[in-house]
mmCIF file of C-alpha atoms in Angstrom:
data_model
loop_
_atom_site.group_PDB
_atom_site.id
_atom_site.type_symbol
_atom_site.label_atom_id
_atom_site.label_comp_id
_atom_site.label_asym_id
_atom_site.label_seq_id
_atom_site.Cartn_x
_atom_site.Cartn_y
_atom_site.Cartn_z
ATOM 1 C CA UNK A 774 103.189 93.935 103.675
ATOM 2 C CA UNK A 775 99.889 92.464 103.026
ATOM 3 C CA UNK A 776 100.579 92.266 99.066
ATOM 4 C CA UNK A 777 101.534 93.792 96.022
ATOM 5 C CA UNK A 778 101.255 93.789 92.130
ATOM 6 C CA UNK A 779 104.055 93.298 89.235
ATOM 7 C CA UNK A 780 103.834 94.094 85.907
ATOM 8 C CA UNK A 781 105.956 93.626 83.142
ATOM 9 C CA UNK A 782 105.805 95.002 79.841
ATOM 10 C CA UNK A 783 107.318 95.758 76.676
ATOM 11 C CA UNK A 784 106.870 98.122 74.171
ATOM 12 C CA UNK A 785 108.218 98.440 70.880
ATOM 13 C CA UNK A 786 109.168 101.611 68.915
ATOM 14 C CA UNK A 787 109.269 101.429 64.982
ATOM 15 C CA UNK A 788 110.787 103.971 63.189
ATOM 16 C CA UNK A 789 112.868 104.641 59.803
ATOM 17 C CA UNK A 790 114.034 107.193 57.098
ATOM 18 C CA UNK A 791 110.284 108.503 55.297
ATOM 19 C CA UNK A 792 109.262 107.352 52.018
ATOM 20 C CA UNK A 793 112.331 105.168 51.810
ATOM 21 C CA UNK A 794 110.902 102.632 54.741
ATOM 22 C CA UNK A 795 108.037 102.080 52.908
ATOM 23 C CA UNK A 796 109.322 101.016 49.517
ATOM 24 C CA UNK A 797 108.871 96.896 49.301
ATOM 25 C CA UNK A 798 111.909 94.483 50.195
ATOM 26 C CA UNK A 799 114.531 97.618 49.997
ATOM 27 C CA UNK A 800 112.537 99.111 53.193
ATOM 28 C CA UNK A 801 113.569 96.841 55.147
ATOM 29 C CA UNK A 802 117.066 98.803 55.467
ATOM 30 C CA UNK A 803 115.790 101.814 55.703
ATOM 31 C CA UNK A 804 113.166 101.301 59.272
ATOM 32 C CA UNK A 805 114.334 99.625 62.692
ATOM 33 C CA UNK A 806 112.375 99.157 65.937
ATOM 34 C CA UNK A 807 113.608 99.095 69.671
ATOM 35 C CA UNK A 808 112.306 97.166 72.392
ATOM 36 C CA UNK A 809 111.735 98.829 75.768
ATOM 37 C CA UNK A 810 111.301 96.503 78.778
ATOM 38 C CA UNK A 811 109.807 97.950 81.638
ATOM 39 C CA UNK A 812 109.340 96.221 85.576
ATOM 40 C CA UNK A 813 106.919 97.477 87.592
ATOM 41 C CA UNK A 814 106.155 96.505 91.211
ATOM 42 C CA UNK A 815 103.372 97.782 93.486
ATOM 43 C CA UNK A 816 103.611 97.175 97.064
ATOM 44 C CA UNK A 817 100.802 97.682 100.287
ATOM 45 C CA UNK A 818 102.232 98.283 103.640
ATOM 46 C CA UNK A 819 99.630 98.875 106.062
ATOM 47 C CA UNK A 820 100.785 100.047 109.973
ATOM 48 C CA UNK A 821 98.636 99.898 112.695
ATOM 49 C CA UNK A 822 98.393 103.532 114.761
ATOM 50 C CA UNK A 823 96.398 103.182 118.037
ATOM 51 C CA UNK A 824 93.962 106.910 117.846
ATOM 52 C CA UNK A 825 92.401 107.272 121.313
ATOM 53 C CA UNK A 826 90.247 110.859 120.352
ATOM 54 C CA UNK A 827 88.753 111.886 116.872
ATOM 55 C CA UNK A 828 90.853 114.972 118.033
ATOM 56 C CA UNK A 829 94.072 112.589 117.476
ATOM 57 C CA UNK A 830 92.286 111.291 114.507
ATOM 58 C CA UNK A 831 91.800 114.756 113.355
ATOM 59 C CA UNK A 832 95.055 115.682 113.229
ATOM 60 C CA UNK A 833 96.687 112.728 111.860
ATOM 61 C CA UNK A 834 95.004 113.062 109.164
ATOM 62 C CA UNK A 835 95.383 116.365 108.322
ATOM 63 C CA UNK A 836 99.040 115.868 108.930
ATOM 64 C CA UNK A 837 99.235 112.737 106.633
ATOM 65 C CA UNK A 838 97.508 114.850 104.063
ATOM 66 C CA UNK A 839 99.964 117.469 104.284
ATOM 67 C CA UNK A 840 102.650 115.641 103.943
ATOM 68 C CA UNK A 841 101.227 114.343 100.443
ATOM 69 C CA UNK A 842 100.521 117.413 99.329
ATOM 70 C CA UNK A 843 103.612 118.273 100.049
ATOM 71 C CA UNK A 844 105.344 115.456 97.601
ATOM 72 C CA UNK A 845 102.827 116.545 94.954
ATOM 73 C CA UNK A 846 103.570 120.378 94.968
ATOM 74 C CA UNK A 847 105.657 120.851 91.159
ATOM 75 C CA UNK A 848 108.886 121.831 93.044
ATOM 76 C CA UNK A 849 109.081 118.432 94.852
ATOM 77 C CA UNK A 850 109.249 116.081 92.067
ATOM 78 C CA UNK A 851 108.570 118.044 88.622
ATOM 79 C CA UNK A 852 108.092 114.595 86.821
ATOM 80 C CA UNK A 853 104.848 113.398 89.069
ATOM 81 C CA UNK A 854 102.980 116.997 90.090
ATOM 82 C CA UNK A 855 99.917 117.463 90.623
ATOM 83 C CA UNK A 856 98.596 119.685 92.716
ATOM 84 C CA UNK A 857 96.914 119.365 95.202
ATOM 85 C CA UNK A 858 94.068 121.365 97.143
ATOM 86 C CA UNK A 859 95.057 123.062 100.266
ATOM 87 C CA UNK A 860 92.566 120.493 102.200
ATOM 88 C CA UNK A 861 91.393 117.214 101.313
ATOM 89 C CA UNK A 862 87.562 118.268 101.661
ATOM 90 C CA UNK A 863 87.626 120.249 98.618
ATOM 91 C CA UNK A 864 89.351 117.132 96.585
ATOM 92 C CA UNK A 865 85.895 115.476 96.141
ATOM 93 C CA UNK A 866 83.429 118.515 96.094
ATOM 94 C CA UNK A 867 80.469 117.079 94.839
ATOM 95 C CA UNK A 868 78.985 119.768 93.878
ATOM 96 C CA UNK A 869 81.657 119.831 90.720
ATOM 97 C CA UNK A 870 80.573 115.959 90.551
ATOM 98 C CA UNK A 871 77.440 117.059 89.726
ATOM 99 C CA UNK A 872 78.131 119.694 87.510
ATOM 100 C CA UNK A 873 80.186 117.701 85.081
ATOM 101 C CA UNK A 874 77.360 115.156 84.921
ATOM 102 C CA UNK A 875 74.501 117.875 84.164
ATOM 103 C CA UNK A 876 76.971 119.242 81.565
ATOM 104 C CA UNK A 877 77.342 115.608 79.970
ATOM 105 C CA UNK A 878 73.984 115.102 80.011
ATOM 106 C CA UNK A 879 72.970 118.332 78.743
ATOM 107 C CA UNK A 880 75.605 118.075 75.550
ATOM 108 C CA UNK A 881 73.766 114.825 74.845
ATOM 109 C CA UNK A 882 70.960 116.414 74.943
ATOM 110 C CA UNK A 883 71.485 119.452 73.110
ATOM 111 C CA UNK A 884 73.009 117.649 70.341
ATOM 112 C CA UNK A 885 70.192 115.312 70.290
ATOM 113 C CA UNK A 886 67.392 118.665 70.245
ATOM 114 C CA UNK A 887 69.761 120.356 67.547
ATOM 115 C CA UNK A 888 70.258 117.308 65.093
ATOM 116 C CA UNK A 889 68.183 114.331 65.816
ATOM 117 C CA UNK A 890 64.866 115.324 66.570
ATOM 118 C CA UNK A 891 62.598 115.127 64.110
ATOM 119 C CA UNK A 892 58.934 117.494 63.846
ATOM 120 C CA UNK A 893 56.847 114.823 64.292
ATOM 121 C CA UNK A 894 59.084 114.575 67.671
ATOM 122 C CA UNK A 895 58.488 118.207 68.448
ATOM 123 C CA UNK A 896 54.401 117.968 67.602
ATOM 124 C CA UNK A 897 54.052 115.268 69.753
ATOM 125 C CA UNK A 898 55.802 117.386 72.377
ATOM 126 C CA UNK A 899 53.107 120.004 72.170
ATOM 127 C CA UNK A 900 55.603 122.055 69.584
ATOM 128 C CA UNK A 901 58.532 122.479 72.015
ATOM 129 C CA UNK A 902 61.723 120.435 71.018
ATOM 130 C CA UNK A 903 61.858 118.871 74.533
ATOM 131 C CA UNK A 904 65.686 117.617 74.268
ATOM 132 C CA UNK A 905 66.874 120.990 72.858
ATOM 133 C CA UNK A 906 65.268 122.941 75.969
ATOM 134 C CA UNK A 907 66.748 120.235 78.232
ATOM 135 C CA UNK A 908 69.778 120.178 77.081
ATOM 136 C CA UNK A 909 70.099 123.871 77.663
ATOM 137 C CA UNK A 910 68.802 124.085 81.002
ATOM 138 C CA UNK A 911 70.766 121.463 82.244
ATOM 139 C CA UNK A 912 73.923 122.957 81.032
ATOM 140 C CA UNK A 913 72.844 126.209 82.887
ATOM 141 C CA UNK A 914 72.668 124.234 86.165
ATOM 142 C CA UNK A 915 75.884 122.607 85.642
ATOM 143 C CA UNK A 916 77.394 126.096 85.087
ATOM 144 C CA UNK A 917 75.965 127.230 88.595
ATOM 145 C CA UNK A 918 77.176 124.240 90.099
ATOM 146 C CA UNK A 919 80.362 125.365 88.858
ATOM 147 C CA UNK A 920 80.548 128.649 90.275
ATOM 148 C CA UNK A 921 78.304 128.036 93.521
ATOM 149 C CA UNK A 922 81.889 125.405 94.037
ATOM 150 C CA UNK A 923 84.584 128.278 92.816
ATOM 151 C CA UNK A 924 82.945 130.927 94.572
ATOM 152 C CA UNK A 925 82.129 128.823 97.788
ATOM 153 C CA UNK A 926 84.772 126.357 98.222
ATOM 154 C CA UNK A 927 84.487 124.038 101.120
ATOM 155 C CA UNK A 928 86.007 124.823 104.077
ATOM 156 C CA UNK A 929 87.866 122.112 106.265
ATOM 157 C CA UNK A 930 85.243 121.103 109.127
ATOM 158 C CA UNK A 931 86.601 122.864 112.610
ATOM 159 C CA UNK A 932 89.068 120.760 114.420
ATOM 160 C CA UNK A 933 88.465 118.942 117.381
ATOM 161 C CA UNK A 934 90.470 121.449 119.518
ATOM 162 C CA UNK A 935 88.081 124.563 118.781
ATOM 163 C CA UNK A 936 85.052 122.416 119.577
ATOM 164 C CA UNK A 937 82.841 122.924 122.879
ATOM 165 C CA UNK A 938 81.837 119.519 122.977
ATOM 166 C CA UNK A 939 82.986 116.154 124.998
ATOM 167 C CA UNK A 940 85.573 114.463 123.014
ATOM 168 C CA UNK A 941 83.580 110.340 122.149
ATOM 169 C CA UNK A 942 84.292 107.838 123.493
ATOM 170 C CA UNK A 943 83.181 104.391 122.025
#
């Protein structure tokens, strides 16, 4: 274990009969709060594994990942799912990075054309309301981002096995 994280907290819950907890003094016996305490403790175990090949590495890995998806499919543990793609490439597809930031960026901007540009804004613009435009063109890309990564989802890179070249060797 190389360390590890506890927290302790406590929350309190208020509650009471309506109307009658808020009269003065008398409310009093009308509203009562509980205390929950709760512990928690966050541990980091690292073990060593020895990988001779990025072909061992390769598969590790995609084991290891399996096996989490595995606890995080909503039969396993109903109270914790979340679901999980069926490979770890597609968790981070940047392409959906990108699109959510052109959509942000494009709101802003839309909002900012639709309400807070003034005409002398738009004159000096050459008579185009510049943020408006933006705004919309930018959430057009983000929606092609968007489906260019739903209609093209990443595939897993080829495995080691199926590959023609020399395993490395550092």
């Amino acid at each position: 274990m190389i360390g590890g994280l506890i927290k302790d907290s406590v929350r309190t819950q208020k509650s009471g009969v309506p109307l009658l907890r808020d009269i003065p003094y008398l409310g009093t016996l009308f509203r009562w709060s509980r205390d929950t305490q709760t512990k928690s403790n966050l541990m980091v175990f690292l073990r060593p594994t020895i990988v001779r090949s990025g072909q061992d590495l390769s598969g590790i890995s995609r084991q290891r990942y399996q096996d989490l998806r595995q606890h995080s499919l909503p039969n396993a543990r109903p109270e914790h799912s979340l679901q999980l793609p069926d490979s770890a490439s597609q968790l981070f597809d940047l392409r959906t990075v990108i699109a959510i930031l052109f959509i942000f960026y494009g709101v802003c901007l839309t909002i900012m054309g639709l309400f807070f540009t003034t005409r002398i804004d738009i004159a000096k613009a050459g008579g185009i309301n510049i943020n408006l435009w933006s705004g919309i063109i930018m959430i057009l890309v983000a929606a092609g981002f968007f489906l260019w990564a739903r209609t093209r989802p990443l595939a897993p890179p080829p495995s080691a096995v199926d590959d023609d070249r020399p395993p490395m060797h550092h």
